[in-house]
Coordinates of C-alpha atoms and ligand atoms in Angstrom, one line a residue:
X1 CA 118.8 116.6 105.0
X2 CA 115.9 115.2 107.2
X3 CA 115.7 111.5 106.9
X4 CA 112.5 111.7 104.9
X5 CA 114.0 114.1 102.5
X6 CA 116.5 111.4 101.9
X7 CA 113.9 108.9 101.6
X8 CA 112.5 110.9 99.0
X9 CA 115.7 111.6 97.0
X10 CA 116.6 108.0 96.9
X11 CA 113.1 107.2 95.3
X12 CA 113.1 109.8 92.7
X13 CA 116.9 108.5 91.8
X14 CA 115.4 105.0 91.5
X15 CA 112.3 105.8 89.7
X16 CA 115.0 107.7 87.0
X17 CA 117.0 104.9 87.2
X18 CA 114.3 102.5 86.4
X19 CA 112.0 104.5 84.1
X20 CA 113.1 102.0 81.0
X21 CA 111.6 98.8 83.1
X22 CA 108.9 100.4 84.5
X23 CA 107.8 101.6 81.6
X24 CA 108.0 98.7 79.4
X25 CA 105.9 97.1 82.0
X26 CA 103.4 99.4 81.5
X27 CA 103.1 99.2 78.0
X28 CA 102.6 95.6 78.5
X29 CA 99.7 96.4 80.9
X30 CA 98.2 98.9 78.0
X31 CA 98.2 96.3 75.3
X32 CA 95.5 94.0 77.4
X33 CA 92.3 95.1 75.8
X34 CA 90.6 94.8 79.1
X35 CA 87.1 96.3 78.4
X36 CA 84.4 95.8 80.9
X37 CA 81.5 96.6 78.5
X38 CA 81.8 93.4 75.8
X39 CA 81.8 89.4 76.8
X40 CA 84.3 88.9 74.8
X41 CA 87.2 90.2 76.5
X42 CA 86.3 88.3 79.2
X43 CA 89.8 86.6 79.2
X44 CA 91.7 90.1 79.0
X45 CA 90.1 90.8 81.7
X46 CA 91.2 88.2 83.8
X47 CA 94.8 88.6 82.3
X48 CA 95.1 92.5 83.3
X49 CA 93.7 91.7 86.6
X50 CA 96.5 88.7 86.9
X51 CA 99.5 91.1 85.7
X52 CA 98.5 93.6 88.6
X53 CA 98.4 90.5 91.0
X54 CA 101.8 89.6 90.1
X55 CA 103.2 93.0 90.0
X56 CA 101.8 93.7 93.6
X57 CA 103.3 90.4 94.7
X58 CA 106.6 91.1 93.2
X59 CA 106.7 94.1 95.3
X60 CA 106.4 92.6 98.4
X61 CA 102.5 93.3 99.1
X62 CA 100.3 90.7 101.2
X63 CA 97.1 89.7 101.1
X64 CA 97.2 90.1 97.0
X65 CA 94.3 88.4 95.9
X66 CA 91.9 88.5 92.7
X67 CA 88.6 88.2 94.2
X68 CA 85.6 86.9 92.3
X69 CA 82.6 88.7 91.2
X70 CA 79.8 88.0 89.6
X71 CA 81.4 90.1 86.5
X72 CA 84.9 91.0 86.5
X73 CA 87.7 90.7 89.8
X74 CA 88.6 93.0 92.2
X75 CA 91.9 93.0 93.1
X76 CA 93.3 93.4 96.3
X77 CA 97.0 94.0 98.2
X78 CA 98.4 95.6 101.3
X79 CA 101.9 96.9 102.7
X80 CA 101.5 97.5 106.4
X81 CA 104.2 99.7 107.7
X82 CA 103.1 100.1 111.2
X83 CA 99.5 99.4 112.2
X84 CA 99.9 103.0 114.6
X85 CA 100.1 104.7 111.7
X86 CA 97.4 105.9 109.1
X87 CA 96.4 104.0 106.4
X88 CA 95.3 105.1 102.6
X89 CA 93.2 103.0 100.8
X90 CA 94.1 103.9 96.9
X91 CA 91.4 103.1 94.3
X92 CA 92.1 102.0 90.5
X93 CA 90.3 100.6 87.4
X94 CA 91.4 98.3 85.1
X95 CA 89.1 98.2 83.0
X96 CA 88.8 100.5 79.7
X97 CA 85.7 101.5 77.3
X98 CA 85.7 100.2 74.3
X99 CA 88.0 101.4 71.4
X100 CA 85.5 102.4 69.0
X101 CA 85.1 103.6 66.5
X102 CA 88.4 101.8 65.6
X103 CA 89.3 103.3 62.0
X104 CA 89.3 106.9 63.7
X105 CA 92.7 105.8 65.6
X106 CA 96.1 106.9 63.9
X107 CA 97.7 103.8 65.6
X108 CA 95.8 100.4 66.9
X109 CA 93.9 101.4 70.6
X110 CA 96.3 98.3 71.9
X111 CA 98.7 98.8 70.7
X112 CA 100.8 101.7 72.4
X113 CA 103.0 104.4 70.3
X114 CA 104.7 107.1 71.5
X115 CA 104.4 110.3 69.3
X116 CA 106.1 113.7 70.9
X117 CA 105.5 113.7 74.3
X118 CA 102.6 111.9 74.1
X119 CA 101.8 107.9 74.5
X120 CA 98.6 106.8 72.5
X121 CA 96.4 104.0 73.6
X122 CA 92.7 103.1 74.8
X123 CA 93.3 103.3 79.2
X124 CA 96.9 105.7 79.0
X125 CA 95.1 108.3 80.5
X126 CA 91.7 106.6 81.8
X127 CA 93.0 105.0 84.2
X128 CA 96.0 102.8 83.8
X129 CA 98.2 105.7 83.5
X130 CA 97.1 106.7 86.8
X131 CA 97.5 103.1 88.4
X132 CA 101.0 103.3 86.7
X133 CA 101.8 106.1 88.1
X134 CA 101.0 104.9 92.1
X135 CA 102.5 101.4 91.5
X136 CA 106.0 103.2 90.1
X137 CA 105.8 105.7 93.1
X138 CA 105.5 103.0 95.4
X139 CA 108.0 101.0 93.9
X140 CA 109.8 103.6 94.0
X141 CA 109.7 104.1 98.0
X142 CA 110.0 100.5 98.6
X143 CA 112.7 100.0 97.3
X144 CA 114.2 103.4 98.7
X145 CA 112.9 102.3 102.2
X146 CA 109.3 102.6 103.6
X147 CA 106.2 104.3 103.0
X148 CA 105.1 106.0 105.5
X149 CA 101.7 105.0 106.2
X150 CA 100.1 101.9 105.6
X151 CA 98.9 101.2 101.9
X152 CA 95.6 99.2 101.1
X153 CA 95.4 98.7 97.2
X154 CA 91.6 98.1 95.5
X155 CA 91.6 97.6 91.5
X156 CA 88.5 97.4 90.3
X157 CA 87.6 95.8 86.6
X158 CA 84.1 97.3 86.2
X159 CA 84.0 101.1 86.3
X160 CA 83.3 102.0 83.1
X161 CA 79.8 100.3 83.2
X162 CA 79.3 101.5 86.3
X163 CA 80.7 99.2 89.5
X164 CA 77.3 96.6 89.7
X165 CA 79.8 94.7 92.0
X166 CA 81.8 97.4 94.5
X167 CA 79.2 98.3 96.6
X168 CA 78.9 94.4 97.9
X169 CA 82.3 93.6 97.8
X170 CA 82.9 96.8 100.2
X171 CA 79.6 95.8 102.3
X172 CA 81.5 92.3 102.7
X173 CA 85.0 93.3 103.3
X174 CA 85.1 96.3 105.7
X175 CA 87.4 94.9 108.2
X176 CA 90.1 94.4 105.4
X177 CA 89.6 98.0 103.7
X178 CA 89.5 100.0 107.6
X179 CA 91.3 102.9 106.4
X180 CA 91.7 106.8 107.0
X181 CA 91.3 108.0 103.6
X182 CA 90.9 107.2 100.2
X183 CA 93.6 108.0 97.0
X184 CA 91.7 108.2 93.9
X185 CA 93.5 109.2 91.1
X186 CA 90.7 108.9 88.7
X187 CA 90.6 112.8 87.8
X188 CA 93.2 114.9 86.3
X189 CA 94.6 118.4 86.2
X190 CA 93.3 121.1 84.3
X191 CA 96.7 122.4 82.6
X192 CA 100.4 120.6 82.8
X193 CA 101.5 123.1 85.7
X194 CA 98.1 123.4 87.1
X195 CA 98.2 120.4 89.3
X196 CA 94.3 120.1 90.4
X197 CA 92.3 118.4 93.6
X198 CA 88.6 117.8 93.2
X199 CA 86.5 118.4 95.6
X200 CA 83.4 117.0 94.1
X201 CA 81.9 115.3 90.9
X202 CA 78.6 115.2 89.2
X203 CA 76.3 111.8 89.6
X204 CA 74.4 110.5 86.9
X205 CA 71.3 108.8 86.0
X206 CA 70.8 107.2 82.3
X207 CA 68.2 106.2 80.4
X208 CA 66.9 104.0 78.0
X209 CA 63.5 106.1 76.1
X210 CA 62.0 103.7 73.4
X211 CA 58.9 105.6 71.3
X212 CA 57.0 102.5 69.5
X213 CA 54.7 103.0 66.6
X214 CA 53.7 100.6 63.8
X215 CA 54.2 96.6 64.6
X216 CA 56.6 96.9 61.8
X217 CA 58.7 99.3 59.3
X218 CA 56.1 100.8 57.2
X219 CA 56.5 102.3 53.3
X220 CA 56.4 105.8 54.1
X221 CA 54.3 106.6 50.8
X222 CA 51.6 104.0 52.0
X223 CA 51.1 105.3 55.4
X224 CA 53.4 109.1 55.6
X225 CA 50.0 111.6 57.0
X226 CA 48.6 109.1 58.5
X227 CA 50.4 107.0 61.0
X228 CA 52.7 108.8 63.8
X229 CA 56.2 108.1 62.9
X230 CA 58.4 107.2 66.4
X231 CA 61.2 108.9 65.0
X232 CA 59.8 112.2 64.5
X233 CA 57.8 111.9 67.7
X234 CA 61.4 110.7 70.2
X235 CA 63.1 114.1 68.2
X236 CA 59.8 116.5 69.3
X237 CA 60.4 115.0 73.1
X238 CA 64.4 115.3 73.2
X239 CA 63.6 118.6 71.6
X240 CA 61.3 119.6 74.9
X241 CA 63.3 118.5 77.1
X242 CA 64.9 121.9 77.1
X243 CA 63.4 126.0 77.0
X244 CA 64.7 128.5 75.6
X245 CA 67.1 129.4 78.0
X246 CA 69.1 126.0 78.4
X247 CA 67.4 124.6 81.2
X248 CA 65.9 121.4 81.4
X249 CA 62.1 121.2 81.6
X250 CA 61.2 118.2 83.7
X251 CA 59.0 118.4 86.2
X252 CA 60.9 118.9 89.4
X253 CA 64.2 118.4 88.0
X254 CA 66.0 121.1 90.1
X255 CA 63.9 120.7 92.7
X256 CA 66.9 119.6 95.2
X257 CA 70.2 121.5 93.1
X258 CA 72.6 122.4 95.5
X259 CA 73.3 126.4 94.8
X260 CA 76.5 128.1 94.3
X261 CA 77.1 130.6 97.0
X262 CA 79.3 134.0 95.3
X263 CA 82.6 132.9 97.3
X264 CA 82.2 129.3 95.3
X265 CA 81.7 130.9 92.5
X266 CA 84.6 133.5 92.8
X267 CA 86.9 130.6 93.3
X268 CA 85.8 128.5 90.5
X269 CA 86.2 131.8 88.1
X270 CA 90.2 131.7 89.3
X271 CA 90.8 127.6 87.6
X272 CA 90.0 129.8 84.5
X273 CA 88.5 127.6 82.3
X274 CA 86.7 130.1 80.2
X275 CA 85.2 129.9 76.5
X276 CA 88.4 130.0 74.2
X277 CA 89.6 127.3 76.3
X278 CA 86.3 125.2 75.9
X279 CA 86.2 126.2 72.4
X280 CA 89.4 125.3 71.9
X281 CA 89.3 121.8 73.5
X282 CA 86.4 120.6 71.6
X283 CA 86.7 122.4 67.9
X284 CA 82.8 123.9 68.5
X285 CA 82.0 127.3 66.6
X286 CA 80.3 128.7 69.8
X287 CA 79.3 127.3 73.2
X288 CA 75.8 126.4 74.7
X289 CA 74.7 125.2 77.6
X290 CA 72.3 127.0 80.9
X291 CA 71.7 131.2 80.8
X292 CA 73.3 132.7 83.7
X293 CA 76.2 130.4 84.1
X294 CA 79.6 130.1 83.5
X295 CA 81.6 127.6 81.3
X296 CA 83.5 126.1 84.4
X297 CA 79.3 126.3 86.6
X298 CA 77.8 124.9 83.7
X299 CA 80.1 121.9 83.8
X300 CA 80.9 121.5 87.1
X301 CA 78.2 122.7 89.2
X302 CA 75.0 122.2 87.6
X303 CA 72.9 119.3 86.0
X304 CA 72.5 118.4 82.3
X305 CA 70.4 116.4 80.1
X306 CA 71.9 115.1 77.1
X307 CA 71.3 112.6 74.4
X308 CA 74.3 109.9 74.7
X309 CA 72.6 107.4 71.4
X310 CA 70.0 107.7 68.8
X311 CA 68.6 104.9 67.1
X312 CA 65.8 105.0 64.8
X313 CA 65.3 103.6 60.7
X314 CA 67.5 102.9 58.5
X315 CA 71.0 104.3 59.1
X316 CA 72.9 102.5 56.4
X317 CA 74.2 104.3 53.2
X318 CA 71.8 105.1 50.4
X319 CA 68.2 105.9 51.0
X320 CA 64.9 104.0 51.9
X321 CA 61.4 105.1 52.4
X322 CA 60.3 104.0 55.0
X323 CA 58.3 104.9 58.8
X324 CA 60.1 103.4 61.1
X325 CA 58.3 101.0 63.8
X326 CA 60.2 102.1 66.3
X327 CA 62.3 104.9 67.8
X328 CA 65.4 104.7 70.6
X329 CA 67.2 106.9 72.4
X330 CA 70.0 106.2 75.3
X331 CA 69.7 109.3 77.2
X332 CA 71.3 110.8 80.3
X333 CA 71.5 113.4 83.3
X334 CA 74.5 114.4 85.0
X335 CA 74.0 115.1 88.8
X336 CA 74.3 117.4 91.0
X337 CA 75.2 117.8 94.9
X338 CA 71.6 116.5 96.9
X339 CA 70.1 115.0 93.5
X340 CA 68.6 111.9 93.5
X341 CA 69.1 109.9 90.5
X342 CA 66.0 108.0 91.5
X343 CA 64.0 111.1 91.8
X344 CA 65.0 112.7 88.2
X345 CA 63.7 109.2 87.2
X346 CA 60.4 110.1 88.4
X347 CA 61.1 113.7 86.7
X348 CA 61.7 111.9 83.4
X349 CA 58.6 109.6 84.0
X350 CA 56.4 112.4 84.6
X351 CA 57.3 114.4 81.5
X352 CA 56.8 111.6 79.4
X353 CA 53.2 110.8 80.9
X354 CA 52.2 114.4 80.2
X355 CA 54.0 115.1 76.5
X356 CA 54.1 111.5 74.8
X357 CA 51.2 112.1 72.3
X358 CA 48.9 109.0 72.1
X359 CA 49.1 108.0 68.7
X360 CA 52.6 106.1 70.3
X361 CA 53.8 103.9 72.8
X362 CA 56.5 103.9 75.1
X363 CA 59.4 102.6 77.4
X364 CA 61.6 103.9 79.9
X365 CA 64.2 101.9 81.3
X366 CA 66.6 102.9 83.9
X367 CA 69.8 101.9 83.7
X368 CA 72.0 103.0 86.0
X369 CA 72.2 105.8 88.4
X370 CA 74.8 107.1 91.3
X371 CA 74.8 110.4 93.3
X372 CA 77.3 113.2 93.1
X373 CA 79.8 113.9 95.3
X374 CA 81.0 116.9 97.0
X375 CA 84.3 116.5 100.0
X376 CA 82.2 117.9 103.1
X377 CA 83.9 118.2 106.4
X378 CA 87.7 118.0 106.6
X379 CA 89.7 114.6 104.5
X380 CA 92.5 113.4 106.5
X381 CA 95.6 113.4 104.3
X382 CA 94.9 116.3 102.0
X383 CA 96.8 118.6 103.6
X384 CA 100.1 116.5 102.7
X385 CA 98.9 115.8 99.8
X386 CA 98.5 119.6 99.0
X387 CA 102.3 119.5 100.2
X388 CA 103.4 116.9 97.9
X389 CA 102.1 118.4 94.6
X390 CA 103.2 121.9 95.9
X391 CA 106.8 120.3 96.7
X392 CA 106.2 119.2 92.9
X393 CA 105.2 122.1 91.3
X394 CA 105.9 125.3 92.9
X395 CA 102.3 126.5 92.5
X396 CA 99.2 126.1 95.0
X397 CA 96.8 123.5 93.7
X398 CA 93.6 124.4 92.2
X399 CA 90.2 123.3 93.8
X400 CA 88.0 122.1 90.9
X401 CA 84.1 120.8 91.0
X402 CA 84.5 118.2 88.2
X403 CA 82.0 117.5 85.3
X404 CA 82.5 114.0 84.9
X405 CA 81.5 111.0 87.3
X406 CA 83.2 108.5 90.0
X407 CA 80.4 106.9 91.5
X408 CA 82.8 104.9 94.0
X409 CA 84.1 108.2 95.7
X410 CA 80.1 108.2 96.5
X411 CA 80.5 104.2 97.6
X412 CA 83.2 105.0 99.8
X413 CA 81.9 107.2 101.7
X414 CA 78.9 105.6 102.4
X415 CA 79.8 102.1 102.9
X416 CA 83.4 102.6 104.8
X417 CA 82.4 106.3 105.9
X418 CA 86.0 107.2 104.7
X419 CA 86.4 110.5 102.4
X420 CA 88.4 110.8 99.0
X421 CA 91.1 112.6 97.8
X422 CA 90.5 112.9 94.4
X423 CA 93.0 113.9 92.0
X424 CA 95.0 112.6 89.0
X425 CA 97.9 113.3 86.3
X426 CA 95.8 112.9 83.1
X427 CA 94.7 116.4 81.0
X428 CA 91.9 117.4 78.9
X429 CA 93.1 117.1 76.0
X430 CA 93.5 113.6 76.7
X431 CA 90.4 112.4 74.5
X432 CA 89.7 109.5 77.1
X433 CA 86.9 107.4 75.8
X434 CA 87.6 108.6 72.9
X435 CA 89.6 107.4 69.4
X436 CA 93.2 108.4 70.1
X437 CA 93.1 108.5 74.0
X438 CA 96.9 109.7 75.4
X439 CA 98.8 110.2 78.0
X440 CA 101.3 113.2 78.3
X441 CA 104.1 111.7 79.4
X442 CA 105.7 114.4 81.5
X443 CA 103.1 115.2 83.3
X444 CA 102.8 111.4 84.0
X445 CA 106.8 111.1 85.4
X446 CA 105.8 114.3 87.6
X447 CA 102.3 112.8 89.1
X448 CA 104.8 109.9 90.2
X449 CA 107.4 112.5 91.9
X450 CA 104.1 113.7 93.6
X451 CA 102.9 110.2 94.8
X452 CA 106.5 109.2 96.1
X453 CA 106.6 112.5 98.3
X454 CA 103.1 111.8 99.4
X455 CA 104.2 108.0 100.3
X456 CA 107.0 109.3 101.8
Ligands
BES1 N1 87.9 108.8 85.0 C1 86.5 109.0 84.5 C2 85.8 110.1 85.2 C3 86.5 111.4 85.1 C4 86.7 111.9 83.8 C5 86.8 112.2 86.1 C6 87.4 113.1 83.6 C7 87.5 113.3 86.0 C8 87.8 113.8 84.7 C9 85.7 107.7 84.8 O1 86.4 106.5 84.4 C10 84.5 107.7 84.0 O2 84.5 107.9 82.8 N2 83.3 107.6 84.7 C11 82.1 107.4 84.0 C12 81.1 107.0 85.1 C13 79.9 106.2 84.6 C14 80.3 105.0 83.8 C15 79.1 105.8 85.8 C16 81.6 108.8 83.5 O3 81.8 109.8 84.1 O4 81.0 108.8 82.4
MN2 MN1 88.4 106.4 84.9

């Protein structure tokens, strides 16, 4: 046995060995309700980023810091092996959404329970599982002997309402974060045996549309025929904002979509993610979505426009008659390779200036936006990588374009000019940031077998 396939052993015997520990530390990290979104947990935010501090510490890492920012703390730690060697700078989030809506869950969001093979609770899957799973594996191979390349650890508490404070703190800290490559295990696998890399993820730009009418609610006896009511008017927009054939109708909006070529497509068609499996996930009678595209294309590969909040009257039980003064909707795009949030902006803009009917006012706010992501030229690292979950699973990874969003991988790139491997253990069936989020255990124990070989 090679010395590094001794290494390895004696990890994977220690991580068995110590599953109990680890894992009760883990459901300690899971009942912090550490969500970035509300004020409130301001203080759980602080403690979740302090339990991480000491764990890293514990383990022997330097440099492990909680560094201020003007919302939540990023977290910092290294293990330098050998500075000759190369270095992977692993990403996390510690922050989760919100639990709502809170009477939907079977068990309490902070509460962890283990039912079957699955643990339930608000960040198992999205992401603490995931930074679980690294600081086991590198437990793991510390205590086995060394890793064997340098490790550079960055937690950040502010994904889920979209990193305001990354981009600066990366600006401001390149020296520390020099590294060859970037782990982020914010992704998952398609199936349990179907471990998965993704090679790039959709951007996003959202939106804030309010449609104002009367200075005030009005009876809608009084004044029904003859004022504009904002609520029928937002529906008649959102309604617009897509033909016939699924596509979205403002101006310019595909104007800089990156096409699939037929050898893409051939390869996405092999992950297959087809209806019955779509259908299946979600509980819908039928899919819908953009003519001339696959499931998998249609999520993956090209842009959407979709309603994310509706606000307008009264939404309480029971009936009232009334015209509302005032209509809201929270609405948002998913990106595309070489779309620029800022320019589907301009998209929305112009749509509304042409179809907002003037017997109404209106707002657009932008919220937030970030650019996809697509792995360009070659990533250091992901051919062991590859290795590691092959070693794991006996199967060849799939290569997935993923629907969802990690605006940092975008960051990373840009600011450090270092690409991402990005990956993960979690499922789709995992209903992250949603009621019952879980993690499947199993799959979880193997990601860390994976990671270990890969630190190896
Ligand atoms: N981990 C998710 C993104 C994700 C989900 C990747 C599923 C792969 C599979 C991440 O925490 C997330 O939810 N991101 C937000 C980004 C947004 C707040 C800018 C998203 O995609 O909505
Ligand atoms: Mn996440």
């Amino acid at each position: 046995m090679s010395e590094n396939h001794q290494k390895i052993s004696k990890a994977i015997q220690y991580y068995k060995e110590n599953y109990q520990n680890l894992h009760e530390e883990f459901l300690e990290l899971l009942r912090i309700p550490s969500v970035s979104t509300s004020e409130g947990h301001k203080v759980d935010i602080e403690r979740a980023a302090d339990f991480l501090v000491n764990k890293l510490s514990g383990l022997g890492f330097d440099k492990v810091s909680k560094h201020p920012t003007p919302k939540h703390p990023i977290v910092y730690g290294d293990y330098i092996v050998d500075s000759e060697k190369p270095t992977v700078l692993i990403y996390g989030h510690y922050d989760v959404q919100p639990p709502d809506p809170l009477n939907e869950w079977q068990t309490p969001p902070f509460e962890p329970a283990k039912r079957g093979e699955y643990l339930f609770a608000r960040g198992a899957s999205d992401m603490k599982g995931q930074i679980w799973a690294t600081i086991s594996a590198l437990e793991a191979i510390i205590k086995a002997g060394q890793p064997g390349l340098n490790i550079k650890l960055l937690f950040e508490g502010e994904e889920e309402i979209g990193s305001p404070s990354l981009d600066a703190f990366l600006e401001s800290h390149k020296a520390l974060l020099k590294s060859d490559f970037v782990l982020n295990p914010d992704a998952g696998m398609i199936a349990p045996h179907k471990p998965t890399i993704v090679y790039g993820l959709r951007g996003l730009a959202y939106f804030e549309l309010r449609i104002l009418g009367p200075k005030a609610d009005l009876h809608s006896g009084i004044f029904g025929g003859v004022v504009a009511n904002p609520a029928n008017v937002l529906c008649k927009l959102i309604a617009g904002m897509h033909d016939k054939e699924g596509k979205v109708t403002l101006p310019g909006f595909y104007a800089q979509v990156r096409d699939l070529d037929e050898e893409e497509r051939e390869e996405l068609s092999r992950i297959g993610l087809n209806d019955d499996f779509y259908k299946e996930m979600t509980g819908v009678p039928a899919l819908s979505g953009e003519m001339g595209y696959t499931p998998i294309e249609r999520a993956g590969a090209r842009p959407t426009l979709d309603v994310n909040g509706l606000y307008a009257g009264y939404i309480e039980k029971g009936a009232k008659t009334i015209i509302p003064a005032y209509a809201t909707a929270k609405i948002s795009s998913r990106l595309v390779p070489n779309q620029d949030p800022i320019a589907v902006k301009e998209s929305m803009k112009a749509y509304l200036e042409t179809n907002v009917p003037d017997t109404v006012t209106w707002e657009l706010e932008y919220m937030s936006g970030a650019p996809a992501y697509i792995n360009g030229e070659e990533t250091p690292g992901l051919d062991l990588f590859v290795d590691a979950l092959k070693e794991t699973w006996h199967v060849e990874p799939l290569m997935k374009l993923e629907g969802g969003s990690i605006p940092v991988a975008t960051s990373m790139k840009k600011r450090l000019g270092i690409n991402s491997i990005i990956t993960g253990f979690g499922l789709p069936g995992d209903q992250i940031h949603s009621p019952n989020e879980r993690l499947h255990l199993p799959t979880h124990r193997k990601g860390v077998e994976v990671l270990i070989r890969f630190f190896a």
